[in-house]
């Protein structure tokens, strides 16, 4: 896919892997929209020239609000990068609220956003969905069962979605981050 003159939405694009993805896409000629929760990180992203939208996609309502804010914009690349660990260990209690938030952000949010943006992506000449997973989806680690499980689920979903989109102009990719 040619990246020049394409518009990309990068969730969790204000720091870490997401910010680097945004920088790389910009360097290749894409127009990049990043979203995140923290005002300071959004301001910093704007100083780098990114369009930055405040969005909390850790809920279905947050995903819908982001999609509504961009409803009139042609999106060519949806980069689902936002995530959180929600880790716990054998001597720590399982925080169910944190677990639910991690499951939603890491697994459900990408699915919700794909659901919102896929009709528009299918109308584009070329489009791509990139779901950032992790090597931990394949080789989980102790202390991170929620994170590892959600990334494994997203990896599997991405492979199935790729098969479903095989006869369209939209494609999917998984990007396994190795920084974990």
Short mmCIF file of C-alpha atoms in Angstrom, two decimals:
data_model
loop_
_atom_site.label_atom_id
_atom_site.label_comp_id
_atom_site.label_asym_id
_atom_site.label_seq_id
_atom_site.Cartn_x
_atom_site.Cartn_y
_atom_site.Cartn_z
CA UNK A 1 0.00 0.00 0.00
CA UNK A 2 1.25 3.47 -0.84
CA UNK A 3 1.24 5.60 2.29
CA UNK A 4 1.72 9.00 0.67
CA UNK A 5 -1.43 11.15 0.89
CA UNK A 6 -3.26 8.60 3.03
CA UNK A 7 -4.93 9.45 6.34
CA UNK A 8 -4.11 7.28 9.33
CA UNK A 9 -5.77 7.12 12.74
CA UNK A 10 -3.39 5.85 15.43
CA UNK A 11 -4.99 5.03 18.78
CA UNK A 12 -2.66 5.50 21.71
CA UNK A 13 -0.58 7.58 19.33
CA UNK A 14 0.67 10.16 21.79
CA UNK A 15 3.53 8.14 23.26
CA UNK A 16 5.50 4.91 23.04
CA UNK A 17 4.97 2.59 20.10
CA UNK A 18 1.97 4.58 18.85
CA UNK A 19 3.93 7.82 18.66
CA UNK A 20 6.73 6.09 16.77
CA UNK A 21 4.21 4.59 14.34
CA UNK A 22 2.75 8.07 13.82
CA UNK A 23 6.21 9.51 13.17
CA UNK A 24 7.07 6.77 10.68
CA UNK A 25 3.79 7.22 8.80
CA UNK A 26 4.31 10.98 8.65
CA UNK A 27 7.85 10.48 7.34
CA UNK A 28 6.36 8.40 4.52
CA UNK A 29 3.88 11.12 3.58
CA UNK A 30 0.73 10.18 5.47
CA UNK A 31 -1.54 12.58 7.31
CA UNK A 32 -1.77 11.24 10.85
CA UNK A 33 -4.45 11.68 13.49
CA UNK A 34 -3.46 10.47 16.93
CA UNK A 35 -5.75 9.98 19.88
CA UNK A 36 -5.08 9.60 23.55
CA UNK A 37 -6.41 10.50 26.99
CA UNK A 38 -3.77 12.76 28.51
CA UNK A 39 -3.91 16.48 27.71
CA UNK A 40 -0.14 16.92 28.12
CA UNK A 41 0.65 14.08 25.69
CA UNK A 42 -1.89 15.43 23.19
CA UNK A 43 -0.31 18.89 23.39
CA UNK A 44 3.13 17.38 22.82
CA UNK A 45 1.85 15.45 19.78
CA UNK A 46 0.42 18.67 18.36
CA UNK A 47 3.84 20.33 18.66
CA UNK A 48 5.15 17.55 16.40
CA UNK A 49 2.51 18.47 13.83
CA UNK A 50 -0.02 15.72 14.47
CA UNK A 51 -3.73 16.29 14.64
CA UNK A 52 -4.47 15.08 18.16
CA UNK A 53 -7.90 14.16 19.49
CA UNK A 54 -8.68 13.53 23.13
CA UNK A 55 -10.44 10.17 23.34
CA UNK A 56 -10.91 7.55 26.01
CA UNK A 57 -11.56 4.34 24.10
CA UNK A 58 -11.67 2.17 27.22
CA UNK A 59 -15.47 2.07 26.88
CA UNK A 60 -17.95 1.44 24.08
CA UNK A 61 -19.19 5.02 24.44
CA UNK A 62 -15.64 6.33 24.05
CA UNK A 63 -15.13 4.31 20.87
CA UNK A 64 -18.43 5.56 19.47
CA UNK A 65 -17.52 9.17 20.33
CA UNK A 66 -14.19 8.88 18.51
CA UNK A 67 -15.89 7.40 15.46
CA UNK A 68 -18.51 10.16 15.52
CA UNK A 69 -15.81 12.84 15.77
CA UNK A 70 -14.20 11.47 12.61
CA UNK A 71 -17.38 10.46 10.76
CA UNK A 72 -16.86 13.00 7.98
CA UNK A 73 -13.16 12.19 7.52
CA UNK A 74 -11.81 9.64 5.04
CA UNK A 75 -9.65 7.21 7.01
CA UNK A 76 -7.35 4.94 4.97
CA UNK A 77 -5.42 3.34 7.83
CA UNK A 78 -6.79 2.34 11.22
CA UNK A 79 -3.93 1.56 13.58
CA UNK A 80 -5.27 -0.01 16.78
CA UNK A 81 -2.37 0.53 19.16
CA UNK A 82 -3.85 1.72 22.48
CA UNK A 83 -3.52 -0.75 25.31
CA UNK A 84 -2.77 -1.36 28.96
CA UNK A 85 -1.33 -4.15 31.04
CA UNK A 86 -3.77 -4.84 33.88
CA UNK A 87 -1.15 -7.18 35.34
CA UNK A 88 -1.28 -8.96 38.65
CA UNK A 89 0.86 -11.58 40.31
CA UNK A 90 0.33 -14.56 42.61
CA UNK A 91 0.61 -12.40 45.74
CA UNK A 92 -1.63 -9.61 44.45
CA UNK A 93 -5.41 -9.65 44.44
CA UNK A 94 -7.14 -9.76 41.09
CA UNK A 95 -8.55 -6.28 40.52
CA UNK A 96 -11.66 -7.07 38.48
CA UNK A 97 -12.34 -3.45 37.55
CA UNK A 98 -8.81 -3.07 36.19
CA UNK A 99 -9.09 -6.45 34.46
CA UNK A 100 -12.34 -5.41 32.76
CA UNK A 101 -10.78 -2.12 31.64
CA UNK A 102 -7.72 -3.91 30.21
CA UNK A 103 -9.86 -6.46 28.39
CA UNK A 104 -11.98 -3.73 26.86
CA UNK A 105 -9.09 -1.48 25.85
CA UNK A 106 -6.85 -4.24 24.51
CA UNK A 107 -9.45 -6.41 22.78
CA UNK A 108 -12.92 -4.91 22.61
CA UNK A 109 -11.90 -1.37 21.63
CA UNK A 110 -10.13 -2.49 18.44
CA UNK A 111 -13.18 -4.56 17.51
CA UNK A 112 -15.52 -1.65 18.21
CA UNK A 113 -13.37 0.73 16.17
CA UNK A 114 -13.15 -1.74 13.30
CA UNK A 115 -16.93 -2.02 13.43
CA UNK A 116 -17.28 1.75 13.25
CA UNK A 117 -14.64 2.40 10.59
CA UNK A 118 -14.82 -0.70 8.36
CA UNK A 119 -17.70 0.53 6.16
CA UNK A 120 -15.67 3.65 5.28
CA UNK A 121 -12.43 1.70 4.89
CA UNK A 122 -14.13 -0.63 2.42
CA UNK A 123 -15.02 2.40 0.28
CA UNK A 124 -11.42 3.60 0.02
CA UNK A 125 -9.24 2.73 -2.98
CA UNK A 126 -6.77 1.11 -0.59
CA UNK A 127 -7.16 0.65 3.14
CA UNK A 128 -5.50 -1.18 5.96
CA UNK A 129 -6.25 -2.13 9.55
CA UNK A 130 -3.21 -2.72 11.75
CA UNK A 131 -3.77 -4.27 15.15
CA UNK A 132 -0.75 -3.95 17.42
CA UNK A 133 -0.41 -7.15 19.39
CA UNK A 134 2.63 -8.54 21.18
CA UNK A 135 5.05 -11.42 21.12
CA UNK A 136 3.44 -12.20 24.47
CA UNK A 137 0.37 -13.33 22.54
CA UNK A 138 2.41 -16.38 21.54
CA UNK A 139 4.79 -16.72 24.49
CA UNK A 140 2.98 -15.39 27.59
CA UNK A 141 4.79 -14.34 30.72
CA UNK A 142 4.01 -14.74 34.39
CA UNK A 143 2.40 -11.73 35.99
CA UNK A 144 0.68 -10.66 32.79
CA UNK A 145 -2.13 -13.13 32.10
CA UNK A 146 -4.74 -10.50 31.20
CA UNK A 147 -2.45 -8.61 28.84
CA UNK A 148 -1.17 -11.79 27.21
CA UNK A 149 -4.68 -13.22 26.78
CA UNK A 150 -6.09 -10.04 25.24
CA UNK A 151 -3.19 -9.73 22.81
CA UNK A 152 -3.62 -13.41 21.85
CA UNK A 153 -7.31 -12.76 21.25
CA UNK A 154 -6.55 -9.71 19.11
CA UNK A 155 -3.96 -11.67 17.15
CA UNK A 156 -6.48 -14.43 16.41
CA UNK A 157 -9.18 -11.92 15.49
CA UNK A 158 -6.79 -10.18 13.10
CA UNK A 159 -5.94 -13.43 11.34
CA UNK A 160 -9.63 -14.26 10.91
CA UNK A 161 -10.48 -10.74 9.75
CA UNK A 162 -7.67 -10.92 7.17
CA UNK A 163 -9.34 -14.02 5.76
CA UNK A 164 -12.75 -12.30 5.71
CA UNK A 165 -11.35 -9.27 3.85
CA UNK A 166 -9.30 -11.24 1.32
CA UNK A 167 -11.52 -10.26 -1.63
CA UNK A 168 -11.74 -6.57 -0.74
CA UNK A 169 -9.43 -3.58 -1.09
CA UNK A 170 -9.01 -3.51 2.69
CA UNK A 171 -6.36 -5.55 4.41
CA UNK A 172 -5.31 -6.32 7.95
CA UNK A 173 -1.97 -6.70 9.58
CA UNK A 174 -0.83 -7.57 13.04
CA UNK A 175 2.19 -5.84 14.41
CA UNK A 176 3.74 -7.76 17.29
CA UNK A 177 5.49 -5.29 19.54
CA UNK A 178 8.67 -6.67 21.02
CA UNK A 179 9.06 -4.03 23.71
CA UNK A 180 7.13 -6.07 26.29
#
